[in-house]
Amino acid sequence: MEFFDTIVAILESTIRVSVPLIFAALAGLFTERAGVFDIGLEGKMLGAAFAAGAVAAVTGSVLTGLMAAILISVLLSLVHGYASITQRGSQIVSGVAINFIVAGSTVILGEAWFRQGGRTPALDADARFQTVTFPFADAVKDVPIFGPIYSNLISGHFILTYVAFLLVPFSWWVLYRTRFGLRLRAVGENPGAVDTAGISVIWLRYRAVICCGILCGFAGAYLSLAMSAGFVKGMTAGKGYIALAALIFAKWRPVNIMMACLLFGFLDALAIRLQGNPLPFIGQVPVQLMQALPYILTVILLAGFIGKAIPPKAGGVPYVKER
Amino acid sequence: MSNPYAKLPAWAEYGLIPLVNLVVAFLVAGLVVLLVGENPLKAAYHMINGAFGRGEYIGFTLYYATTFIFTGLSVAVAFHAGLFNIGSEGQAYIGGIGVALACLWLDKTMPWFVVFPLAIVGSAAFGALWAFLPGWLQAKRGSHVVITTIMFNFIASSLMVYLLTRVLKPLGSMAPQTRTFEAGGQLPKLDWLLSVFGLDVGNAPFNVSFLLALLAAFGVWVLIWRTKLGYEMRTMGFSPSAARYAGMKEARITVIVMMISGGLAGLMALNPIMGEQFRMQLDFVQGAGFVGIAVALMGRSHPAGIIPAAILFGMLYQGGAEIAFEMPSISRDMIVIIQGLVILFAGALENMFRPAIGRGFATFGRRFPVAAQRGA
């Protein structure tokens, strides 16, 4: 039974660390499918986490915090959109720029406003998300096998966790079953055709970028309002890049994205668990190897050794209507 | 006809537009200072004073600039071939292994001028090795170099944590770093260079790798504008299909360019490891690879632009420390913002003011047609 409990514990923390990855990777899915590459997921998440932490600390309301996170993240997305859609600048360069601007300003502003070494004040229970307990979760806790799975794995997460997992089929539905989704995917493959059909490529791409901003806002709010009680400087710690890796690893498909995020989250949870403990059959695995594994897997995948990841055809190319 | 903008005279193209972009970046940075409740002009004064006020400060400014020249050149070389190497950070980090190995091996028995060339070769080789794989993967397997180099940055950082905590750390020590090098692993300072101008270098770690950086800048200029490979690189960067049509071997050029770029990034490790700390520490690169992106964009990927851009960022780093001392609410993270703003305005938004400036020239040109013609 102890082994089973360990597995449930690992899976539980897998879900906890996968949620921001799912939000961010789905965010990336929307822009990249529309042909706008986004390296700035990390920065948008960080900016959103800071806005959420700061506003929730001042107002004491978790929803205002979430709104602030989404607002800041959408604004940053619009900067990226303005640079890469309207000004036809390099999308990569713009994303890199946003990451740096946010990394610096969250520390400077946080220190100037709160003077707690780049943190925002610790949040009270009202100002952060609470875990949701499903009906009968306590009652069935002691039932073998089913009990721990229901009460620890399925019940007892933050509301945002369920939102994240519901967003996966929702994103699939939007992208594959709505007119907007069809056009969005078309604009990432062949913007000329979309333009010929009389649909504005610019406006479509802006809408995709705004979707990305909203989702990154959720990712950031989850970090500072749910996972921890307040913002800590640099709290995204490369999660935006892992999400980017997951997006590529999933070959730009919603359900695959969830799987990839869960896999990378699992590796993360396992790495924490295994610190100092040897693995059966393999022996001691350096923690650093486990931490690097998502990146290594993505490199191997990108090289075409496990299937082939083919990015949207018009990705990274600014659209010029007429020459 | 891929450029939708009007052609401008060279001085506007290479002088005016970068300058306007830079000024806008600094104006926005000034807004952040205002938002924090400090006076931007006072901050600027402290920064310039902190960067150039004394010989020691100038020494520090040039020490940082040395680092940024290497990483700026690294990014620029790749830019010329149309490749965006975000991995200079990781390549510089791995390059440190080459420096550390040379120093650990010979520092007790050999003088610095024997160890230094070996460390140069070592750092360049390790940096190039770390860039080889992304280059090869792009050339042969079609995986995008931007994504792979980002991934390689993270892999490099995990690898270095492993090496410094398990392999390169001396027995019985807790700190994740190599042992301190003896005299052979310490580069001499360039105090004589500053004393020519009547300045005292003081404690600043301004060392001979600065001269190597200048040499590397000259080498990059020769490579890009005076060799066959450089011509092929520029052709490929300008139009990959033209390069293919002309029979240039794209895969070969991509791999070589990435290795040169990685080698230049690796050289950066000499400056902090042999020039300042005399040991390899965790995270000794400290984001210099990313500063290289800003430096390359600002310097328009030309060595003659990269050196002043690197000195400007050296000034930001050294002067930024001074601001942080005088104005506690503005920590050194301000530099990260400025770096981001420079990348945004000199890189992604480089064409924002071009139409306005172009219109200005058109109006000016109608009134003074001769001057405009000569300018064009």
Coordinates of C-alpha atoms in Angstrom, one line a residue, chain A residues 16 26 31 84 102 135 170 207 262 295:
Chain A
R16 CA -0.4 20.5 -9.6
L26 CA -2.7 26.2 -24.9
T31 CA -1.0 32.2 -31.5
S84 CA 5.2 41.2 -35.1
V102 CA 8.9 41.7 -17.6
P135 CA -18.9 15.6 -2.4
F170 CA -12.8 23.5 -25.3
R207 CA -7.5 38.0 -31.9
L262 CA 1.4 15.9 -17.8
Y295 CA 14.3 19.8 -23.0

